[in-house]
Tab-separated table of N, CA and C and ligand atoms in Angstrom:
chain	number	residue	atom	x	y	z
A	157	MET	N	112.029	146.550	92.438
A	157	MET	CA	110.959	145.550	92.460
A	157	MET	C	111.064	144.719	93.740
A	158	GLY	N	109.989	144.658	94.512
A	158	GLY	CA	110.009	143.866	95.745
A	158	GLY	C	109.934	142.385	95.436
A	159	MET	N	110.109	141.584	96.483
A	159	MET	CA	110.115	140.128	96.308
A	159	MET	C	108.812	139.619	95.684
A	160	TYR	N	107.707	140.176	96.174
A	160	TYR	CA	106.415	139.692	95.691
A	160	TYR	C	106.245	140.032	94.209
A	161	ALA	N	106.716	141.225	93.840
A	161	ALA	CA	106.618	141.637	92.431
A	161	ALA	C	107.456	140.723	91.546
A	162	VAL	N	108.611	140.305	92.051
A	162	VAL	CA	109.466	139.410	91.259
A	162	VAL	C	108.755	138.076	91.061
A	163	ARG	N	108.108	137.615	92.118
A	163	ARG	CA	107.376	136.354	92.034
A	163	ARG	C	106.297	136.420	90.937
A	164	LEU	N	105.600	137.543	90.907
A	164	LEU	CA	104.557	137.700	89.889
A	164	LEU	C	105.171	137.816	88.490
A	165	TRP	N	106.327	138.456	88.410
A	165	TRP	CA	107.044	138.564	87.132
A	165	TRP	C	107.372	137.163	86.612
A	166	SER	N	107.824	136.308	87.508
A	166	SER	CA	108.207	134.946	87.101
A	166	SER	C	107.010	134.194	86.523
A	167	VAL	N	105.855	134.379	87.116
A	167	VAL	CA	104.658	133.706	86.593
A	167	VAL	C	104.310	134.276	85.218
A	168	ARG	N	104.462	135.592	85.080
A	168	ARG	CA	104.161	136.205	83.778
A	168	ARG	C	105.120	135.717	82.698
A	169	HIS	N	106.324	135.349	83.103
A	169	HIS	CA	107.330	134.882	82.143
A	169	HIS	C	107.567	133.386	82.267
A	170	SER	N	106.507	132.672	82.597
A	170	SER	CA	106.643	131.234	82.849
A	170	SER	C	107.189	130.471	81.637
A	171	ARG	N	106.797	130.882	80.456
A	171	ARG	CA	107.242	130.186	79.247
A	171	ARG	C	108.762	130.322	79.067
A	172	LEU	N	109.230	131.529	79.267
A	172	LEU	CA	110.669	131.792	79.153
A	172	LEU	C	111.435	130.985	80.199
A	173	LEU	N	110.933	131.015	81.431
A	173	LEU	CA	111.622	130.300	82.511
A	173	LEU	C	111.553	128.789	82.307
A	174	GLU	N	110.460	128.340	81.718
A	174	GLU	CA	110.338	126.908	81.423
A	174	GLU	C	111.422	126.494	80.426
A	175	SER	N	111.572	127.267	79.354
A	175	SER	CA	112.591	126.942	78.348
A	175	SER	C	113.973	126.962	78.968
A	176	PHE	N	114.210	127.980	79.769
A	176	PHE	CA	115.515	128.097	80.411
A	176	PHE	C	115.772	126.887	81.309
A	177	TYR	N	114.762	126.534	82.094
A	177	TYR	CA	114.941	125.421	83.014
A	177	TYR	C	115.152	124.097	82.265
A	178	GLN	N	114.408	123.917	81.164
A	178	GLN	CA	114.570	122.662	80.416
A	178	GLN	C	116.008	122.493	79.930
A	179	GLY	N	116.595	123.604	79.442
A	179	GLY	CA	117.990	123.552	79.001
A	179	GLY	C	118.919	123.273	80.171
A	180	PHE	N	118.665	123.949	81.258
A	180	PHE	CA	119.472	123.792	82.471
A	180	PHE	C	119.396	122.349	82.971
A	181	GLU	N	118.193	121.811	82.961
A	181	GLU	CA	118.018	120.439	83.454
A	181	GLU	C	118.757	119.429	82.579
A	182	ARG	N	118.683	119.638	81.257
A	182	ARG	CA	119.400	118.725	80.358
A	182	ARG	C	120.882	118.697	80.708
A	183	ILE	N	121.429	119.864	80.990
A	183	ILE	CA	122.862	119.951	81.309
A	183	ILE	C	123.165	119.241	82.632
A	184	ILE	N	122.388	119.541	83.654
A	184	ILE	CA	122.726	118.934	84.957
A	184	ILE	C	122.513	117.420	84.945
A	185	VAL	N	121.550	116.939	84.149
A	185	VAL	CA	121.357	115.483	84.061
A	185	VAL	C	122.546	114.862	83.330
A	186	ARG	N	122.989	115.534	82.258
A	186	ARG	CA	124.111	115.003	81.490
A	186	ARG	C	125.400	115.000	82.320
A	187	LEU	N	125.490	115.912	83.251
A	187	LEU	CA	126.715	115.988	84.052
A	187	LEU	C	126.713	115.025	85.248
A	188	ASP	N	125.734	114.165	85.291
A	188	ASP	CA	125.647	113.208	86.412
A	188	ASP	C	126.958	112.465	86.696
A	189	PRO	N	127.679	112.006	85.641
A	189	PRO	CA	128.948	111.313	85.956
A	189	PRO	C	129.918	112.197	86.744
A	190	LEU	N	129.905	113.484	86.397
A	190	LEU	CA	130.790	114.414	87.116
A	190	LEU	C	130.317	114.581	88.560
A	191	TRP	N	129.007	114.757	88.730
A	191	TRP	CA	128.468	114.912	90.091
A	191	TRP	C	128.785	113.670	90.933
A	192	LYS	N	128.716	112.504	90.255
A	192	LYS	CA	129.029	111.261	90.981
A	192	LYS	C	130.480	111.247	91.411
A	193	ARG	N	131.343	111.713	90.503
A	193	ARG	CA	132.773	111.688	90.819
A	193	ARG	C	133.066	112.628	92.002
A	194	ILE	N	132.462	113.783	91.974
A	194	ILE	CA	132.673	114.721	93.094
A	194	ILE	C	131.970	114.186	94.349
A	195	GLY	N	130.827	113.585	94.122
A	195	GLY	CA	130.037	113.064	95.249
A	195	GLY	C	128.811	113.938	95.480
A	196	TYR	N	127.650	113.353	95.261
A	196	TYR	CA	126.406	114.116	95.453
A	196	TYR	C	126.310	114.664	96.875
A	197	GLU	N	126.756	113.856	97.819
A	197	GLU	CA	126.657	114.302	99.219
A	197	GLU	C	127.478	115.562	99.456
A	198	ARG	N	128.674	115.562	98.844
A	198	ARG	CA	129.551	116.707	99.046
A	198	ARG	C	128.989	117.963	98.358
A	199	LEU	N	128.250	117.743	97.266
A	199	LEU	CA	127.703	118.877	96.517
A	199	LEU	C	126.456	119.465	97.172
A	200	GLU	N	125.820	118.646	97.992
A	200	GLU	CA	124.505	119.017	98.512
A	200	GLU	C	124.464	120.437	99.110
A	201	GLN	N	125.359	120.698	100.025
A	201	GLN	CA	125.287	122.007	100.712
A	201	GLN	C	125.541	123.199	99.796
A	202	PRO	N	126.656	123.178	99.042
A	202	PRO	CA	126.891	124.353	98.186
A	202	PRO	C	125.828	124.532	97.103
A	203	VAL	N	125.378	123.441	96.504
A	203	VAL	CA	124.366	123.585	95.448
A	203	VAL	C	123.047	124.068	96.037
A	204	ALA	N	122.682	123.514	97.187
A	204	ALA	CA	121.433	123.950	97.825
A	204	ALA	C	121.512	125.445	98.171
A	205	ALA	N	122.703	125.913	98.539
A	205	ALA	CA	122.854	127.336	98.876
A	205	ALA	C	122.614	128.208	97.645
A	206	VAL	N	123.143	127.784	96.509
A	206	VAL	CA	122.943	128.547	95.268
A	206	VAL	C	121.472	128.487	94.859
A	207	GLU	N	120.915	127.289	94.950
A	207	GLU	CA	119.512	127.106	94.568
A	207	GLU	C	118.596	127.994	95.423
A	208	ARG	N	118.920	128.046	96.692
A	208	ARG	CA	118.120	128.867	97.618
A	208	ARG	C	118.156	130.341	97.207
A	209	GLN	N	119.342	130.808	96.826
A	209	GLN	CA	119.481	132.215	96.420
A	209	GLN	C	118.703	132.501	95.147
A	210	VAL	N	118.964	131.683	94.127
A	210	VAL	CA	118.383	131.935	92.808
A	210	VAL	C	116.867	131.799	92.846
A	211	LYS	N	116.410	130.685	93.385
A	211	LYS	CA	114.966	130.435	93.382
A	211	LYS	C	114.249	131.238	94.464
A	212	GLY	N	114.981	131.606	95.499
A	212	GLY	CA	114.395	132.477	96.523
A	212	GLY	C	114.059	133.819	95.900
A	213	LEU	N	114.971	134.301	95.072
A	213	LEU	CA	114.762	135.586	94.407
A	213	LEU	C	113.611	135.513	93.405
A	214	LEU	N	113.636	134.485	92.574
A	214	LEU	CA	112.655	134.408	91.479
A	214	LEU	C	111.268	133.945	91.912
A	215	PHE	N	111.227	133.042	92.900
A	215	PHE	CA	109.948	132.378	93.196
A	215	PHE	C	109.560	132.410	94.674
A	216	ASP	N	110.343	133.083	95.508
A	216	ASP	CA	110.148	132.969	96.959
A	216	ASP	C	110.206	131.503	97.379
A	217	CYS	N	111.152	130.788	96.782
A	217	CYS	CA	111.305	129.345	97.030
A	217	CYS	C	111.529	129.067	98.506
A	218	GLN	N	110.867	128.050	99.023
A	218	GLN	CA	111.007	127.667	100.427
A	218	GLN	C	111.874	126.417	100.587
A	219	MET	N	112.529	126.011	99.498
A	219	MET	CA	113.424	124.843	99.522
A	219	MET	C	112.735	123.584	100.058
A	220	CYS	N	111.650	123.241	99.429
A	220	CYS	CA	110.957	122.015	99.845
A	220	CYS	C	111.703	120.777	99.359
A	221	GLY	N	112.617	120.974	98.386
A	221	GLY	CA	113.430	119.844	97.926
A	221	GLY	C	112.754	118.963	96.894
A	222	GLN	N	111.563	119.313	96.502
A	222	GLN	CA	110.823	118.513	95.512
A	222	GLN	C	110.047	119.491	94.637
A	223	CYS	N	110.786	120.165	93.797
A	223	CYS	CA	110.220	121.307	93.092
A	223	CYS	C	109.079	120.940	92.155
A	224	ALA	N	108.024	121.737	92.230
A	224	ALA	CA	106.837	121.498	91.408
A	224	ALA	C	106.631	122.608	90.381
A	225	LEU	N	107.552	123.574	90.332
A	225	LEU	CA	107.334	124.755	89.491
A	225	LEU	C	106.988	124.439	88.048
A	226	SER	N	107.604	123.369	87.508
A	226	SER	CA	107.365	123.032	86.103
A	226	SER	C	105.911	122.681	85.852
A	227	SER	N	105.220	122.208	86.882
A	227	SER	CA	103.810	121.877	86.667
A	227	SER	C	102.872	122.838	87.394
A	228	THR	N	103.432	123.911	87.934
A	228	THR	CA	102.557	124.874	88.610
A	228	THR	C	102.759	126.284	88.051
A	229	GLY	N	102.995	126.356	86.760
A	229	GLY	CA	103.041	127.668	86.110
A	229	GLY	C	104.088	128.609	86.689
A	230	MET	N	105.138	128.061	87.299
A	230	MET	CA	106.207	128.837	87.925
A	230	MET	C	105.713	129.615	89.152
A	231	SER	N	104.591	129.179	89.726
A	231	SER	CA	104.087	129.774	90.961
A	231	SER	C	104.316	128.727	92.051
A	232	CYS	N	105.173	129.058	93.011
A	232	CYS	CA	105.574	128.044	94.000
A	232	CYS	C	104.425	127.695	94.957
A	233	PRO	N	104.012	126.427	94.985
A	233	PRO	CA	102.890	126.033	95.825
A	233	PRO	C	103.187	126.134	97.322
A	234	MET	N	104.494	126.207	97.687
A	234	MET	CA	104.818	126.307	99.102
A	234	MET	C	104.526	127.710	99.644
A	235	ASN	N	104.207	128.635	98.763
A	235	ASN	CA	103.791	129.954	99.223
A	235	ASN	C	102.294	130.043	99.486
A	236	CYS	N	101.604	128.962	99.222
A	236	CYS	CA	100.192	128.878	99.618
A	236	CYS	C	100.195	128.664	101.130
A	237	PRO	N	99.481	129.482	101.890
A	237	PRO	CA	99.527	129.354	103.355
A	237	PRO	C	99.093	127.970	103.835
A	238	LYS	N	98.351	127.266	102.991
A	238	LYS	CA	97.932	125.916	103.380
A	238	LYS	C	98.869	124.861	102.796
A	239	ASN	N	99.918	125.340	102.110
A	239	ASN	CA	100.883	124.443	101.472
A	239	ASN	C	100.229	123.407	100.569
A	240	LEU	N	99.150	123.796	99.940
A	240	LEU	CA	98.442	122.846	99.077
A	240	LEU	C	99.300	122.510	97.876
A	241	ARG	N	99.363	121.228	97.558
A	241	ARG	CA	100.076	120.794	96.355
A	241	ARG	C	99.108	120.550	95.210
A	242	ASN	N	97.843	120.521	95.545
A	242	ASN	CA	96.822	120.350	94.518
A	242	ASN	C	95.711	121.361	94.780
A	243	GLY	N	96.018	122.598	94.427
A	243	GLY	CA	95.068	123.659	94.725
A	243	GLY	C	94.229	124.000	93.515
A	244	PRO	N	93.463	125.041	93.594
A	244	PRO	CA	93.261	125.874	94.778
A	244	PRO	C	92.261	125.256	95.743
A	245	CYS	N	92.202	125.812	96.925
A	245	CYS	CA	91.208	125.360	97.896
A	245	CYS	C	89.895	126.072	97.589
A	246	GLY	N	88.901	125.848	98.402
A	246	GLY	CA	87.602	126.469	98.131
A	246	GLY	C	87.513	127.910	98.591
A	247	GLY	N	88.605	128.417	99.161
A	247	GLY	CA	88.521	129.728	99.802
A	247	GLY	C	89.017	130.900	98.981
A	248	VAL	N	89.244	130.672	97.687
A	248	VAL	CA	89.724	131.791	96.864
A	248	VAL	C	88.655	132.878	96.846
A	249	ARG	N	89.082	134.106	97.076
A	249	ARG	CA	88.120	135.217	97.084
A	249	ARG	C	87.664	135.528	95.654
A	250	ALA	N	86.563	136.228	95.570
A	250	ALA	CA	85.995	136.545	94.249
A	250	ALA	C	86.998	137.299	93.374
A	251	ASN	N	87.897	138.062	94.019
A	251	ASN	CA	88.876	138.820	93.235
A	251	ASN	C	90.142	138.007	92.966
A	252	GLY	N	90.125	136.701	93.285
A	252	GLY	CA	91.284	135.847	93.010
A	252	GLY	C	92.354	135.900	94.087
A	253	HIS	N	92.058	136.544	95.204
A	253	HIS	CA	93.041	136.628	96.287
A	253	HIS	C	92.858	135.475	97.285
A	254	CYS	N	93.872	135.342	98.157
A	254	CYS	CA	93.926	134.243	99.123
A	254	CYS	C	93.002	134.532	100.315
A	255	GLU	N	92.353	133.495	100.829
A	255	GLU	CA	91.463	133.746	101.973
A	255	GLU	C	92.263	133.962	103.262
A	256	VAL	N	93.443	133.358	103.350
A	256	VAL	CA	94.260	133.500	104.557
A	256	VAL	C	95.036	134.820	104.541
A	257	LYS	N	95.597	135.129	103.366
A	257	LYS	CA	96.340	136.389	103.210
A	257	LYS	C	95.653	137.212	102.125
A	258	PRO	N	94.700	138.025	102.527
A	258	PRO	CA	93.890	138.738	101.524
A	258	PRO	C	94.689	139.657	100.605
A	259	GLU	N	95.893	140.065	101.064
A	259	GLU	CA	96.662	140.985	100.229
A	259	GLU	C	97.387	140.238	99.100
A	260	MET	N	97.400	138.919	99.196
A	260	MET	CA	98.144	138.116	98.215
A	260	MET	C	97.194	137.453	97.224
A	261	LYS	N	97.599	137.454	95.959
A	261	LYS	CA	96.803	136.715	94.984
A	261	LYS	C	96.976	135.223	95.260
A	262	CYS	N	95.932	134.457	95.040
A	262	CYS	CA	96.016	133.015	95.291
A	262	CYS	C	97.129	132.413	94.444
A	263	VAL	N	98.027	131.688	95.120
A	263	VAL	CA	99.154	131.050	94.461
A	263	VAL	C	98.669	130.125	93.342
A	264	TRP	N	97.538	129.501	93.559
A	264	TRP	CA	97.017	128.546	92.579
A	264	TRP	C	96.295	129.213	91.425
A	265	VAL	N	95.727	130.371	91.671
A	265	VAL	CA	95.166	131.139	90.550
A	265	VAL	C	96.316	131.568	89.648
A	266	LYS	N	97.416	132.007	90.249
A	266	LYS	CA	98.594	132.384	89.474
A	266	LYS	C	99.171	131.168	88.768
A	267	ALA	N	99.149	130.040	89.446
A	267	ALA	CA	99.697	128.810	88.848
A	267	ALA	C	98.937	128.460	87.572
A	268	TRP	N	97.645	128.616	87.638
A	268	TRP	CA	96.835	128.308	86.455
A	268	TRP	C	97.191	129.270	85.315
A	269	GLU	N	97.286	130.575	85.648
A	269	GLU	CA	97.634	131.561	84.616
A	269	GLU	C	98.998	131.252	84.002
A	270	GLY	N	99.963	130.984	84.863
A	270	GLY	CA	101.313	130.699	84.377
A	270	GLY	C	101.347	129.461	83.504
A	271	SER	N	100.630	128.445	83.926
A	271	SER	CA	100.695	127.165	83.199
A	271	SER	C	100.084	127.289	81.802
A	272	GLN	N	99.141	128.216	81.640
A	272	GLN	CA	98.501	128.360	80.329
A	272	GLN	C	99.462	128.843	79.249
A	273	GLN	N	100.584	129.429	79.660
A	273	GLN	CA	101.549	129.916	78.671
A	273	GLN	C	102.653	128.899	78.412
A	274	MET	N	102.671	127.832	79.191
A	274	MET	CA	103.811	126.925	79.122
A	274	MET	C	103.594	125.778	78.147
A	275	LEU	N	104.704	125.280	77.601
A	275	LEU	CA	104.627	124.155	76.663
A	275	LEU	C	104.067	122.920	77.365
A	276	GLU	N	104.498	122.735	78.605
A	276	GLU	CA	104.039	121.570	79.367
A	276	GLU	C	102.919	121.982	80.325
A	277	GLY	N	102.137	122.949	79.901
A	277	GLY	CA	101.119	123.533	80.771
A	277	GLY	C	100.103	122.542	81.321
A	278	LYS	N	99.878	121.470	80.577
A	278	LYS	CA	98.867	120.505	81.031
A	278	LYS	C	99.302	119.780	82.309
A	279	ALA	N	100.565	119.850	82.616
A	279	ALA	CA	101.082	119.163	83.803
A	279	ALA	C	100.392	119.643	85.075
A	280	ILE	N	99.796	120.815	85.013
A	280	ILE	CA	99.109	121.320	86.216
A	280	ILE	C	97.916	120.431	86.572
A	281	LEU	N	97.447	119.677	85.611
A	281	LEU	CA	96.296	118.806	85.870
A	281	LEU	C	96.702	117.493	86.546
A	282	ASP	N	98.000	117.185	86.545
A	282	ASP	CA	98.459	115.963	87.218
A	282	ASP	C	98.303	116.118	88.726
A	283	VAL	N	97.944	115.032	89.376
A	283	VAL	CA	97.850	115.077	90.842
A	283	VAL	C	99.264	115.001	91.412
A	284	GLN	N	99.591	115.954	92.266
A	284	GLN	CA	100.933	115.995	92.862
A	284	GLN	C	100.967	115.156	94.137
A	285	LYS	N	102.132	114.575	94.346
A	285	LYS	CA	102.313	113.789	95.580
A	285	LYS	C	102.289	114.729	96.793
A	286	PRO	N	101.899	114.216	97.958
A	286	PRO	CA	101.989	115.064	99.147
A	286	PRO	C	103.445	115.436	99.419
A	287	VAL	N	103.639	116.525	100.116
A	287	VAL	CA	104.999	116.984	100.385
A	287	VAL	C	105.713	116.014	101.322
A	288	ASP	N	106.931	115.655	100.947
A	288	ASP	CA	107.758	114.796	101.795
A	288	ASP	C	108.687	115.716	102.595
A	289	ASN	N	108.398	115.877	103.872
A	289	ASN	CA	109.147	116.847	104.676
A	289	ASN	C	110.599	116.467	104.913
A	290	THR	N	110.953	115.212	104.673
A	290	THR	CA	112.355	114.815	104.879
A	290	THR	C	113.256	115.455	103.815
A	291	LEU	N	112.652	115.929	102.726
A	291	LEU	CA	113.460	116.527	101.654
A	291	LEU	C	113.691	118.019	101.853
A	292	LYS	N	113.039	118.593	102.839
A	292	LYS	CA	113.125	120.035	103.064
A	292	LYS	C	114.579	120.480	103.234
A	293	GLY	N	114.928	121.568	102.567
A	293	GLY	CA	116.280	122.118	102.671
A	293	GLY	C	117.260	121.515	101.688
A	294	HIS	N	116.853	120.436	101.019
A	294	HIS	CA	117.757	119.794	100.063
A	294	HIS	C	117.594	120.383	98.667
A	295	SER	N	118.623	120.160	97.863
A	295	SER	CA	118.585	120.668	96.500
A	295	SER	C	117.666	119.819	95.633
A	296	SER	N	116.715	120.495	95.021
A	296	SER	CA	115.818	119.822	94.092
A	296	SER	C	116.559	119.538	92.776
A	297	TRP	N	117.458	120.434	92.410
A	297	TRP	CA	118.232	120.269	91.176
A	297	TRP	C	119.033	118.968	91.210
A	298	LEU	N	119.747	118.757	92.320
A	298	LEU	CA	120.572	117.548	92.414
A	298	LEU	C	119.695	116.301	92.418
A	299	ARG	N	118.570	116.414	93.055
A	299	ARG	CA	117.664	115.273	93.116
A	299	ARG	C	117.186	114.907	91.710
A	300	VAL	N	116.825	115.923	90.934
A	300	VAL	CA	116.375	115.696	89.557
A	300	VAL	C	117.515	115.084	88.739
A	301	ALA	N	118.723	115.648	88.884
A	301	ALA	CA	119.865	115.138	88.117
A	301	ALA	C	120.088	113.665	88.430
A	302	ARG	N	120.084	113.352	89.696
A	302	ARG	CA	120.355	111.978	90.112
A	302	ARG	C	119.233	111.038	89.655
A	303	GLU	N	118.020	111.475	89.841
A	303	GLU	CA	116.894	110.591	89.494
A	303	GLU	C	116.762	110.391	87.996
A	304	LYS	N	116.877	111.478	87.242
A	304	LYS	CA	116.695	111.336	85.786
A	304	LYS	C	117.844	110.578	85.159
A	305	ALA	N	119.072	110.830	85.612
A	305	ALA	CA	120.221	110.099	85.075
A	305	ALA	C	120.098	108.633	85.464
A	306	GLY	N	119.667	108.366	86.669
A	306	GLY	CA	119.491	106.990	87.136
A	306	GLY	C	118.416	106.279	86.344
A	307	ALA	N	117.320	106.983	86.055
A	307	ALA	CA	116.207	106.386	85.319
A	307	ALA	C	116.652	105.994	83.920
A	308	ARG	N	117.538	106.816	83.324
A	308	ARG	CA	118.017	106.510	81.979
A	308	ARG	C	118.884	105.281	81.958
A	309	ALA	N	119.644	105.119	83.042
A	309	ALA	CA	120.568	103.994	83.108
A	309	ALA	C	119.846	102.682	83.387
A	310	GLN	N	118.619	102.795	83.902
A	310	GLN	CA	117.839	101.590	84.254
A	310	GLN	C	117.248	100.956	83.004
A	311	PRO	N	117.073	99.630	83.014
A	311	PRO	CA	116.366	99.013	81.904
A	311	PRO	C	114.921	99.516	81.859
A	312	GLU	N	114.317	99.405	80.679
A	312	GLU	CA	112.937	99.858	80.452
A	312	GLU	C	111.999	99.502	81.604
A	313	GLY	N	111.204	100.442	81.949
A	313	GLY	CA	110.124	100.145	82.889
A	313	GLY	C	110.520	100.059	84.342
A	314	ARG	N	111.834	100.184	84.599
A	314	ARG	CA	112.234	100.083	86.002
A	314	ARG	C	112.488	101.440	86.623
A	315	ALA	N	112.333	102.458	85.796
A	315	ALA	CA	112.577	103.793	86.327
A	315	ALA	C	111.555	104.139	87.387
A	316	SER	N	112.018	104.804	88.437
A	316	SER	CA	111.060	105.142	89.481
A	316	SER	C	110.565	106.548	89.273
B	675	SF4	S1	108.148	123.940	94.866
B	675	SF4	FE1	109.711	123.664	96.469
B	675	SF4	S2	111.723	123.754	95.434
B	675	SF4	FE2	110.128	124.565	93.993
B	675	SF4	S3	110.175	126.780	94.301
B	675	SF4	FE3	108.621	125.958	95.699
B	675	SF4	S4	109.655	125.532	97.667
B	675	SF4	FE4	111.192	125.823	96.064
């Protein structure tokens, strides 16, 4: 199976991957005290390397550092040639393919299909923040762990 085929497989199995990720996320958030003890900075490089391998294989991940897969049907928006975070654009071809890369199905058409099978599928309707390029190359997993654990530790309403 080529890389592109794996990417399409992931969208077809978005529900399974969503469940898997939710469990994985619970664990990494709970392990925040351990990550703190080791040092998030020290973990950054090795974890990002693993994340790049795993998500590169499954999603053609470009390591934007701010993963949106949970709300994009497991179809990575960074594979849209226009890097749209709130797609699709007006250029989707009648057959659902991309106007820039006609051989590729529109990332956002796939995102919609994937999201329809997911428990949190409605998240695709949320407006996504523009991409913050300073996060490129960083681990999204560590960022989620740090942010979610931090939000829990904060008093009500102060979570960012
Ligand atoms: S949204 Fe970002 S972190 Fe998530 S798979 Fe795409 S490039 Fe990787």
